[in-house]
Amino acid sequence: MKGDRVEIVVDTGDGSRNYEVIASRAGRRVEVRIARGVVEVSEVTRTGTAVRTARFISSRVLALVEHPADKGPLDGE
């Protein structure tokens, strides 16, 4: 859903660095996949095609925070 956002904080050795992957258009969503020591965050279309992907070594990831999109006036109160 447009507005979905995932924030990733990664250890760089001498500090940390923040990254964000955001669903930038209507009909897109952000998916998180953790497998085989790799954290993969992708912006995905309605059909499941990855538009943009960020990969991080899981041992370096300090935090992964998912921020869902704000509910619109038709989605609920």
CSV table of C-alpha atoms in Angstrom, one decimal:
chain,number,residue,atom,x,y,z
A,1,MET,CA,0.0,0.0,0.0
A,2,LYS,CA,1.4,3.4,-0.9
A,3,GLY,CA,3.0,4.9,2.2
A,4,ASP,CA,4.2,1.6,3.7
A,5,ARG,CA,7.8,2.1,4.9
A,6,VAL,CA,10.5,-0.1,6.4
A,7,GLU,CA,13.4,1.5,8.2
A,8,ILE,CA,16.7,-0.5,8.6
A,9,VAL,CA,19.5,0.4,10.9
A,10,VAL,CA,22.8,-1.2,10.0
A,11,ASP,CA,26.1,-1.4,11.9
A,12,THR,CA,29.0,0.0,9.8
A,13,GLY,CA,31.8,-0.8,12.2
A,14,ASP,CA,32.4,2.8,13.4
A,15,GLY,CA,28.8,3.7,13.9
A,16,SER,CA,25.4,3.0,12.3
A,17,ARG,CA,23.6,4.0,9.1
A,18,ASN,CA,19.9,4.2,8.4
A,19,TYR,CA,18.1,3.1,5.3
A,20,GLU,CA,14.4,3.3,4.2
A,21,VAL,CA,12.4,1.5,1.6
A,22,ILE,CA,9.1,3.2,0.8
A,23,ALA,CA,6.2,2.0,-1.3
A,24,SER,CA,6.2,5.1,-3.6
A,25,ARG,CA,3.1,4.5,-5.8
A,26,ALA,CA,-0.4,3.3,-5.4
A,27,GLY,CA,-0.7,-0.5,-5.4
A,28,ARG,CA,2.8,-1.1,-4.3
A,29,ARG,CA,3.8,-2.6,-0.9
A,30,VAL,CA,7.0,-3.3,1.0
A,31,GLU,CA,7.9,-6.9,1.8
A,32,VAL,CA,10.6,-8.2,4.2
A,33,ARG,CA,12.3,-11.5,3.7
A,34,ILE,CA,15.0,-13.0,6.1
A,35,ALA,CA,16.8,-16.1,4.8
A,36,ARG,CA,20.3,-17.6,4.9
A,37,GLY,CA,21.9,-14.8,6.7
A,38,VAL,CA,20.5,-12.0,4.5
A,39,VAL,CA,17.7,-9.5,5.1
A,40,GLU,CA,16.0,-8.5,1.9
A,41,VAL,CA,13.5,-5.6,1.8
A,42,SER,CA,11.7,-5.1,-1.5
A,43,GLU,CA,9.1,-2.7,-3.0
A,44,VAL,CA,6.7,-4.9,-4.8
A,45,THR,CA,4.0,-4.3,-7.4
A,46,ARG,CA,0.5,-5.8,-7.3
A,47,THR,CA,1.6,-8.6,-9.5
A,48,GLY,CA,4.5,-9.5,-7.2
A,49,THR,CA,7.3,-8.0,-9.4
A,50,ALA,CA,10.1,-6.4,-7.3
A,51,VAL,CA,10.7,-2.8,-8.3
A,52,ARG,CA,13.5,-2.1,-5.9
A,53,THR,CA,15.4,-4.4,-3.5
A,54,ALA,CA,17.8,-3.7,-0.6
A,55,ARG,CA,19.9,-6.5,0.8
A,56,PHE,CA,21.8,-6.5,4.1
A,57,ILE,CA,23.9,-9.1,6.0
A,58,SER,CA,21.7,-10.1,8.9
A,59,SER,CA,24.5,-10.0,11.5
A,60,ARG,CA,25.0,-6.3,10.7
A,61,VAL,CA,21.3,-5.3,11.0
A,62,LEU,CA,20.7,-3.6,14.4
A,63,ALA,CA,17.0,-2.8,13.9
A,64,LEU,CA,14.3,-3.4,11.3
A,65,VAL,CA,11.1,-1.3,11.9
A,66,GLU,CA,8.0,-1.7,9.7
A,67,HIS,CA,5.8,1.4,9.5
A,68,PRO,CA,2.4,0.7,7.9
A,69,ALA,CA,0.7,3.4,5.9
A,70,ASP,CA,-1.7,5.7,7.7
A,71,LYS,CA,-5.3,4.7,7.3
A,72,GLY,CA,-7.2,6.9,4.9
A,73,PRO,CA,-10.8,8.2,5.5
A,74,LEU,CA,-12.3,5.2,3.8
A,75,ASP,CA,-10.2,2.5,5.5
A,76,GLY,CA,-11.5,3.1,9.0
A,77,GLU,CA,-11.3,5.4,11.9
